[in-house]
PDB file of C-alpha atoms in Angstrom:
ATOM      1  CA  GLU A  30      74.085 -13.002  20.423  1.00  0.00           C
ATOM      2  CA  VAL A  31      72.344 -10.725  22.902  1.00  0.00           C
ATOM      3  CA  GLN A  32      68.561 -11.013  22.663  1.00  0.00           C
ATOM      4  CA  LEU A  33      65.745  -9.388  24.608  1.00  0.00           C
ATOM      5  CA  VAL A  34      62.378 -10.896  23.690  1.00  0.00           C
ATOM      6  CA  GLN A  35      59.329  -9.151  25.050  1.00  0.00           C
ATOM      7  CA  SER A  36      55.801 -10.360  25.682  1.00  0.00           C
ATOM      8  CA  GLY A  37      52.683  -9.459  27.605  1.00  0.00           C
ATOM      9  CA  GLY A  38      51.286  -6.368  25.929  1.00  0.00           C
ATOM     10  CA  GLY A  39      47.709  -5.888  24.822  1.00  0.00           C
ATOM     11  CA  LEU A  40      44.454  -4.065  25.368  1.00  0.00           C
ATOM     12  CA  VAL A  41      43.361  -3.319  28.920  1.00  0.00           C
ATOM     13  CA  GLN A  42      40.617  -1.171  30.408  1.00  0.00           C
ATOM     14  CA  PRO A  43      41.401   1.926  32.463  1.00  0.00           C
ATOM     15  CA  GLY A  44      42.110   0.926  36.034  1.00  0.00           C
ATOM     16  CA  GLY A  45      43.220  -2.514  34.946  1.00  0.00           C
ATOM     17  CA  SER A  46      46.520  -4.336  35.277  1.00  0.00           C
ATOM     18  CA  LEU A  47      49.042  -5.906  32.933  1.00  0.00           C
ATOM     19  CA  ARG A  48      52.427  -7.569  33.326  1.00  0.00           C
ATOM     20  CA  LEU A  49      55.131  -7.240  30.723  1.00  0.00           C
ATOM     21  CA  SER A  50      57.991  -9.713  30.407  1.00  0.00           C
ATOM     22  CA  CYS A  51      61.414  -9.452  28.805  1.00  0.00           C
ATOM     23  CA  ALA A  52      63.331 -12.699  28.340  1.00  0.00           C
ATOM     24  CA  ALA A  53      67.082 -12.245  28.049  1.00  0.00           C
ATOM     25  CA  SER A  54      69.640 -14.495  26.395  1.00  0.00           C
ATOM     26  CA  GLY A  55      73.178 -14.332  25.068  1.00  0.00           C
ATOM     27  CA  PHE A  56      74.675 -12.580  28.096  1.00  0.00           C
ATOM     28  CA  THR A  57      74.986 -12.954  31.873  1.00  0.00           C
ATOM     29  CA  PHE A  58      71.638 -11.420  32.785  1.00  0.00           C
ATOM     30  CA  ARG A  59      72.317 -11.310  36.547  1.00  0.00           C
ATOM     31  CA  SER A  60      75.261  -8.945  35.970  1.00  0.00           C
ATOM     32  CA  TYR A  61      73.326  -6.113  34.340  1.00  0.00           C
ATOM     33  CA  TRP A  62      70.967  -3.370  35.401  1.00  0.00           C
ATOM     34  CA  MET A  63      67.826  -3.383  33.250  1.00  0.00           C
ATOM     35  CA  HIS A  64      65.380  -0.662  32.232  1.00  0.00           C
ATOM     36  CA  TRP A  65      61.921  -0.098  30.824  1.00  0.00           C
ATOM     37  CA  VAL A  66      61.376   2.751  28.371  1.00  0.00           C
ATOM     38  CA  ARG A  67      58.095   3.680  26.694  1.00  0.00           C
ATOM     39  CA  GLN A  68      57.099   5.565  23.587  1.00  0.00           C
ATOM     40  CA  VAL A  69      53.695   6.884  22.642  1.00  0.00           C
ATOM     41  CA  PRO A  70      53.249   6.225  18.897  1.00  0.00           C
ATOM     42  CA  GLY A  71      54.701   9.138  16.983  1.00  0.00           C
ATOM     43  CA  LYS A  72      56.295  10.645  20.077  1.00  0.00           C
ATOM     44  CA  GLY A  73      59.635  10.449  21.862  1.00  0.00           C
ATOM     45  CA  LEU A  74      61.284   7.994  24.232  1.00  0.00           C
ATOM     46  CA  VAL A  75      60.423   8.266  27.910  1.00  0.00           C
ATOM     47  CA  TRP A  76      62.234   6.422  30.669  1.00  0.00           C
ATOM     48  CA  VAL A  77      59.995   4.411  32.991  1.00  0.00           C
ATOM     49  CA  SER A  78      62.037   2.395  35.469  1.00  0.00           C
ATOM     50  CA  ARG A  79      65.276   0.566  36.224  1.00  0.00           C
ATOM     51  CA  ILE A  80      66.399  -2.281  38.445  1.00  0.00           C
ATOM     52  CA  LYS A  81      69.791  -3.233  39.780  1.00  0.00           C
ATOM     53  CA  SER A  82      71.457  -6.437  38.670  1.00  0.00           C
ATOM     54  CA  ASP A  83      70.556  -8.312  41.866  1.00  0.00           C
ATOM     55  CA  GLY A  84      67.112  -6.740  42.177  1.00  0.00           C
ATOM     56  CA  SER A  85      67.982  -4.921  45.384  1.00  0.00           C
ATOM     57  CA  SER A  86      67.402  -1.401  44.075  1.00  0.00           C
ATOM     58  CA  THR A  87      64.750   0.126  41.830  1.00  0.00           C
ATOM     59  CA  ASP A  88      63.919   3.581  40.478  1.00  0.00           C
ATOM     60  CA  TYR A  89      60.822   4.947  38.774  1.00  0.00           C
ATOM     61  CA  ALA A  90      59.687   7.942  36.800  1.00  0.00           C
ATOM     62  CA  ASP A  91      57.310  10.113  38.788  1.00  0.00           C
ATOM     63  CA  SER A  92      54.525   9.389  36.299  1.00  0.00           C
ATOM     64  CA  VAL A  93      54.427   5.689  37.216  1.00  0.00           C
ATOM     65  CA  LYS A  94      55.643   5.682  40.821  1.00  0.00           C
ATOM     66  CA  GLY A  95      53.261   3.780  43.062  1.00  0.00           C
ATOM     67  CA  ARG A  96      51.474   2.130  40.127  1.00  0.00           C
ATOM     68  CA  PHE A  97      54.219   0.213  38.304  1.00  0.00           C
ATOM     69  CA  THR A  98      56.627  -2.326  39.791  1.00  0.00           C
ATOM     70  CA  ILE A  99      59.784  -3.504  38.107  1.00  0.00           C
ATOM     71  CA  SER A 100      61.220  -6.881  39.096  1.00  0.00           C
ATOM     72  CA  ARG A 101      63.445  -9.619  37.791  1.00  0.00           C
ATOM     73  CA  ASP A 102      64.031 -13.340  38.124  1.00  0.00           C
ATOM     74  CA  ASN A 103      67.714 -13.965  37.554  1.00  0.00           C
ATOM     75  CA  ALA A 104      67.177 -17.719  37.611  1.00  0.00           C
ATOM     76  CA  LYS A 105      64.822 -17.358  34.646  1.00  0.00           C
ATOM     77  CA  ASN A 106      66.783 -14.532  32.957  1.00  0.00           C
ATOM     78  CA  THR A 107      63.599 -12.508  32.821  1.00  0.00           C
ATOM     79  CA  LEU A 108      62.678  -8.897  33.553  1.00  0.00           C
ATOM     80  CA  TYR A 109      59.134  -7.852  34.437  1.00  0.00           C
ATOM     81  CA  LEU A 110      57.023  -4.746  34.623  1.00  0.00           C
ATOM     82  CA  GLN A 111      53.820  -5.046  36.636  1.00  0.00           C
ATOM     83  CA  MET A 112      51.490  -2.215  35.672  1.00  0.00           C
ATOM     84  CA  ASN A 113      48.498  -1.461  37.898  1.00  0.00           C
ATOM     85  CA  SER A 114      45.859   1.290  37.897  1.00  0.00           C
ATOM     86  CA  LEU A 115      46.471   1.815  34.212  1.00  0.00           C
ATOM     87  CA  ARG A 116      45.425   5.092  32.599  1.00  0.00           C
ATOM     88  CA  ALA A 117      44.813   6.113  29.013  1.00  0.00           C
ATOM     89  CA  GLU A 118      48.077   8.067  29.109  1.00  0.00           C
ATOM     90  CA  ASP A 119      49.988   4.829  29.753  1.00  0.00           C
ATOM     91  CA  THR A 120      49.157   3.744  26.209  1.00  0.00           C
ATOM     92  CA  ALA A 121      52.522   3.279  24.503  1.00  0.00           C
ATOM     93  CA  MET A 122      55.054   0.895  23.089  1.00  0.00           C
ATOM     94  CA  TYR A 123      57.128  -0.441  25.973  1.00  0.00           C
ATOM     95  CA  TYR A 124      60.765  -1.433  25.491  1.00  0.00           C
ATOM     96  CA  CYS A 125      63.082  -3.274  27.828  1.00  0.00           C
ATOM     97  CA  ALA A 126      66.750  -2.356  27.545  1.00  0.00           C
ATOM     98  CA  ARG A 127      70.072  -3.523  28.932  1.00  0.00           C
ATOM     99  CA  ASP A 128      72.174  -1.044  30.858  1.00  0.00           C
ATOM    100  CA  SER A 129      75.868  -1.507  30.235  1.00  0.00           C
ATOM    101  CA  VAL A 130      78.009   0.137  32.898  1.00  0.00           C
ATOM    102  CA  VAL A 131      80.944  -0.327  30.543  1.00  0.00           C
ATOM    103  CA  VAL A 132      79.432   2.050  28.000  1.00  0.00           C
ATOM    104  CA  THR A 133      77.109   3.887  30.416  1.00  0.00           C
ATOM    105  CA  ALA A 134      74.231   3.565  27.970  1.00  0.00           C
ATOM    106  CA  LEU A 135      71.346   1.306  27.017  1.00  0.00           C
ATOM    107  CA  ASP A 136      73.174  -0.904  24.590  1.00  0.00           C
ATOM    108  CA  TYR A 137      70.561  -3.496  23.661  1.00  0.00           C
ATOM    109  CA  TRP A 138      66.796  -3.096  23.331  1.00  0.00           C
ATOM    110  CA  GLY A 139      63.885  -5.477  23.077  1.00  0.00           C
ATOM    111  CA  GLN A 140      61.530  -5.436  20.128  1.00  0.00           C
ATOM    112  CA  GLY A 141      58.863  -3.570  22.059  1.00  0.00           C
ATOM    113  CA  THR A 142      55.379  -4.530  23.139  1.00  0.00           C
ATOM    114  CA  LEU A 143      52.299  -2.361  22.694  1.00  0.00           C
ATOM    115  CA  VAL A 144      50.076  -1.539  25.636  1.00  0.00           C
ATOM    116  CA  THR A 145      46.719   0.052  24.882  1.00  0.00           C
ATOM    117  CA  VAL A 146      44.582   1.368  27.722  1.00  0.00           C
ATOM    118  CA  SER A 147      41.060   1.951  26.499  1.00  0.00           C
ATOM    119  CA  SER A 148      37.471   1.131  27.337  1.00  0.00           C
TER     120      SER A 148
ATOM    121  CA  SER B  17      63.910  17.738  36.836  1.00  0.00           C
ATOM    122  CA  TYR B  18      66.676  17.643  34.260  1.00  0.00           C
ATOM    123  CA  GLU B  19      65.752  18.384  30.661  1.00  0.00           C
ATOM    124  CA  LEU B  20      67.435  17.790  27.319  1.00  0.00           C
ATOM    125  CA  THR B  21      66.414  19.882  24.321  1.00  0.00           C
ATOM    126  CA  GLN B  22      66.806  18.846  20.681  1.00  0.00           C
ATOM    127  CA  PRO B  23      65.659  20.532  17.469  1.00  0.00           C
ATOM    128  CA  PRO B  24      62.550  18.747  16.125  1.00  0.00           C
ATOM    129  CA  SER B  25      63.998  18.343  12.664  1.00  0.00           C
ATOM    130  CA  VAL B  26      67.213  18.616  10.683  1.00  0.00           C
ATOM    131  CA  SER B  27      67.585  18.296   6.920  1.00  0.00           C
ATOM    132  CA  VAL B  28      70.726  17.388   5.011  1.00  0.00           C
ATOM    133  CA  SER B  29      71.664  16.581   1.431  1.00  0.00           C
ATOM    134  CA  PRO B  30      73.218  13.201   0.682  1.00  0.00           C
ATOM    135  CA  GLY B  31      76.977  13.277   1.142  1.00  0.00           C
ATOM    136  CA  GLN B  32      76.875  16.362   3.338  1.00  0.00           C
ATOM    137  CA  THR B  33      77.423  16.687   7.084  1.00  0.00           C
ATOM    138  CA  ALA B  34      74.491  16.602   9.484  1.00  0.00           C
ATOM    139  CA  SER B  35      74.767  17.988  13.007  1.00  0.00           C
ATOM    140  CA  ILE B  36      72.145  17.354  15.664  1.00  0.00           C
ATOM    141  CA  THR B  37      72.410  19.212  18.954  1.00  0.00           C
ATOM    142  CA  CYS B  38      71.252  18.347  22.436  1.00  0.00           C
ATOM    143  CA  SER B  39      71.197  21.015  25.138  1.00  0.00           C
ATOM    144  CA  GLY B  40      71.028  20.635  28.883  1.00  0.00           C
ATOM    145  CA  ASP B  41      72.358  22.384  31.951  1.00  0.00           C
ATOM    146  CA  LYS B  42      76.055  21.541  32.331  1.00  0.00           C
ATOM    147  CA  LEU B  43      75.575  18.613  29.967  1.00  0.00           C
ATOM    148  CA  GLY B  44      79.290  18.663  29.252  1.00  0.00           C
ATOM    149  CA  ASP B  45      79.890  17.438  32.807  1.00  0.00           C
ATOM    150  CA  LYS B  46      77.911  14.292  32.071  1.00  0.00           C
ATOM    151  CA  TYR B  47      78.194  11.451  29.608  1.00  0.00           C
ATOM    152  CA  ALA B  48      75.819  11.824  26.681  1.00  0.00           C
ATOM    153  CA  CYS B  49      74.769   9.096  24.318  1.00  0.00           C
ATOM    154  CA  TRP B  50      72.765   8.957  21.127  1.00  0.00           C
ATOM    155  CA  TYR B  51      70.246   6.499  19.732  1.00  0.00           C
ATOM    156  CA  GLN B  52      68.975   6.046  16.198  1.00  0.00           C
ATOM    157  CA  GLN B  53      65.422   4.860  15.637  1.00  0.00           C
ATOM    158  CA  LYS B  54      63.932   4.045  12.264  1.00  0.00           C
ATOM    159  CA  PRO B  55      60.174   3.685  11.759  1.00  0.00           C
ATOM    160  CA  GLY B  56      58.805   0.514  13.291  1.00  0.00           C
ATOM    161  CA  GLN B  57      62.141  -0.430  14.855  1.00  0.00           C
ATOM    162  CA  SER B  58      63.677  -0.364  18.299  1.00  0.00           C
ATOM    163  CA  PRO B  59      66.314   2.261  19.112  1.00  0.00           C
ATOM    164  CA  ILE B  60      69.967   1.474  18.391  1.00  0.00           C
ATOM    165  CA  LEU B  61      72.881   2.949  20.322  1.00  0.00           C
ATOM    166  CA  VAL B  62      75.150   4.917  17.952  1.00  0.00           C
ATOM    167  CA  ILE B  63      77.290   6.983  20.350  1.00  0.00           C
ATOM    168  CA  TYR B  64      78.125   6.396  24.009  1.00  0.00           C
ATOM    169  CA  GLN B  65      80.223   8.299  26.558  1.00  0.00           C
ATOM    170  CA  SER B  66      79.704  11.378  24.395  1.00  0.00           C
ATOM    171  CA  ASN B  67      82.129  10.430  21.619  1.00  0.00           C
ATOM    172  CA  LYS B  68      82.582   6.656  21.342  1.00  0.00           C
ATOM    173  CA  ARG B  69      81.070   4.369  18.733  1.00  0.00           C
ATOM    174  CA  PRO B  70      79.812   0.858  19.508  1.00  0.00           C
ATOM    175  CA  SER B  71      81.137  -1.872  17.288  1.00  0.00           C
ATOM    176  CA  GLY B  72      79.263  -2.032  14.020  1.00  0.00           C
ATOM    177  CA  ILE B  73      78.412   1.667  13.914  1.00  0.00           C
ATOM    178  CA  PRO B  74      79.929   3.354  10.843  1.00  0.00           C
ATOM    179  CA  GLU B  75      82.816   5.784  11.297  1.00  0.00           C
ATOM    180  CA  ARG B  76      80.731   8.593   9.786  1.00  0.00           C
ATOM    181  CA  PHE B  77      78.934   8.860  13.164  1.00  0.00           C
ATOM    182  CA  SER B  78      80.768  10.939  15.766  1.00  0.00           C
ATOM    183  CA  GLY B  79      79.923  12.839  18.917  1.00  0.00           C
ATOM    184  CA  SER B  80      81.139  15.697  21.060  1.00  0.00           C
ATOM    185  CA  ASN B  81      80.036  17.215  24.334  1.00  0.00           C
ATOM    186  CA  SER B  82      81.081  20.484  25.936  1.00  0.00           C
ATOM    187  CA  GLY B  83      79.497  23.183  28.035  1.00  0.00           C
ATOM    188  CA  ASN B  84      75.748  22.803  27.755  1.00  0.00           C
ATOM    189  CA  THR B  85      75.622  21.074  24.369  1.00  0.00           C
ATOM    190  CA  ALA B  86      76.250  17.606  23.010  1.00  0.00           C
ATOM    191  CA  THR B  87      76.399  17.172  19.260  1.00  0.00           C
ATOM    192  CA  LEU B  88      75.919  14.167  17.025  1.00  0.00           C
ATOM    193  CA  THR B  89      77.670  14.587  13.689  1.00  0.00           C
ATOM    194  CA  ILE B  90      77.121  12.420  10.642  1.00  0.00           C
ATOM    195  CA  THR B  91      79.774  12.987   7.999  1.00  0.00           C
ATOM    196  CA  GLY B  92      78.928  11.981   4.445  1.00  0.00           C
ATOM    197  CA  THR B  93      75.271  11.373   5.313  1.00  0.00           C
ATOM    198  CA  GLN B  94      73.605   8.539   3.464  1.00  0.00           C
ATOM    199  CA  ALA B  95      69.957   7.928   2.708  1.00  0.00           C
ATOM    200  CA  MET B  96      69.977   5.039   5.188  1.00  0.00           C
ATOM    201  CA  ASP B  97      70.762   7.520   7.987  1.00  0.00           C
ATOM    202  CA  GLU B  98      67.293   9.047   7.716  1.00  0.00           C
ATOM    203  CA  ALA B  99      65.775   8.347  11.125  1.00  0.00           C
ATOM    204  CA  ASP B 100      64.850   9.833  14.487  1.00  0.00           C
ATOM    205  CA  TYR B 101      67.784  10.525  16.803  1.00  0.00           C
ATOM    206  CA  TYR B 102      67.554  10.813  20.576  1.00  0.00           C
ATOM    207  CA  CYS B 103      70.170  12.068  22.998  1.00  0.00           C
ATOM    208  CA  GLN B 104      70.260  10.666  26.518  1.00  0.00           C
ATOM    209  CA  ALA B 105      72.016  11.496  29.757  1.00  0.00           C
ATOM    210  CA  TRP B 106      71.832  10.451  33.378  1.00  0.00           C
ATOM    211  CA  ASP B 107      70.408  12.641  36.128  1.00  0.00           C
ATOM    212  CA  SER B 108      71.168  11.088  39.518  1.00  0.00           C
ATOM    213  CA  SER B 109      69.158   7.859  39.455  1.00  0.00           C
ATOM    214  CA  ALA B 110      67.067   8.577  36.363  1.00  0.00           C
ATOM    215  CA  VAL B 111      67.576   8.322  32.631  1.00  0.00           C
ATOM    216  CA  VAL B 112      66.674  11.432  30.660  1.00  0.00           C
ATOM    217  CA  PHE B 113      65.987  11.505  26.922  1.00  0.00           C
ATOM    218  CA  GLY B 114      65.839  14.475  24.629  1.00  0.00           C
ATOM    219  CA  GLY B 115      62.659  14.980  22.656  1.00  0.00           C
ATOM    220  CA  GLY B 116      64.166  13.565  19.486  1.00  0.00           C
ATOM    221  CA  THR B 117      65.226  14.977  16.126  1.00  0.00           C
ATOM    222  CA  LYS B 118      63.928  13.755  12.805  1.00  0.00           C
ATOM    223  CA  LEU B 119      66.789  13.683  10.314  1.00  0.00           C
ATOM    224  CA  THR B 120      65.655  14.004   6.719  1.00  0.00           C
ATOM    225  CA  VAL B 121      68.087  13.225   3.913  1.00  0.00           C
ATOM    226  CA  LEU B 122      66.966  14.944   0.721  1.00  0.00           C
TER     227      LEU B 122
END
């Protein structure tokens, strides 16, 4: 069974940093691109970032470019999102998701982790 | 940047057909997919490559995509289908979501 288990959210002050983790199991993690998607409570889904299966290529939404870094450890089957210089507008539920090239969609999602940026 | 536009809300009576649209420039030239999200839950993929259903998704869910519009159709809508629905497409190296449509079954 494919599972994506997230951790690392919480309350952080503006300007602070936080690292999110997404532990994968039930599939060959090193073979899949992975994404982060966020959602302000009560609002829509917004794509944040993606990383290639071997970690050699990354892409970011303009809103987080230069502040967030996506990475992965294929030996640990874990995806990360390092978030620096956090702003109030980064407050959201963050989801990791698997990118299946077979279906060209995000076919499995983590349970989400809430990040709150507030003083 | 590429944009996808959905109606904020759609209402349907139980047993009837619900159609949710998603508009974007030349969207028909891309693959569109659809996600269902119920309150407090993570999104679930219900349609991929514009018209295919993942395993486990009921046959009443179908999709189409032509011109500038992709459509999610739910035939014989059930109360359990009440949820938010998001379309999604790819724009070069970025994922783009529509704003979401709240489907109310009443």
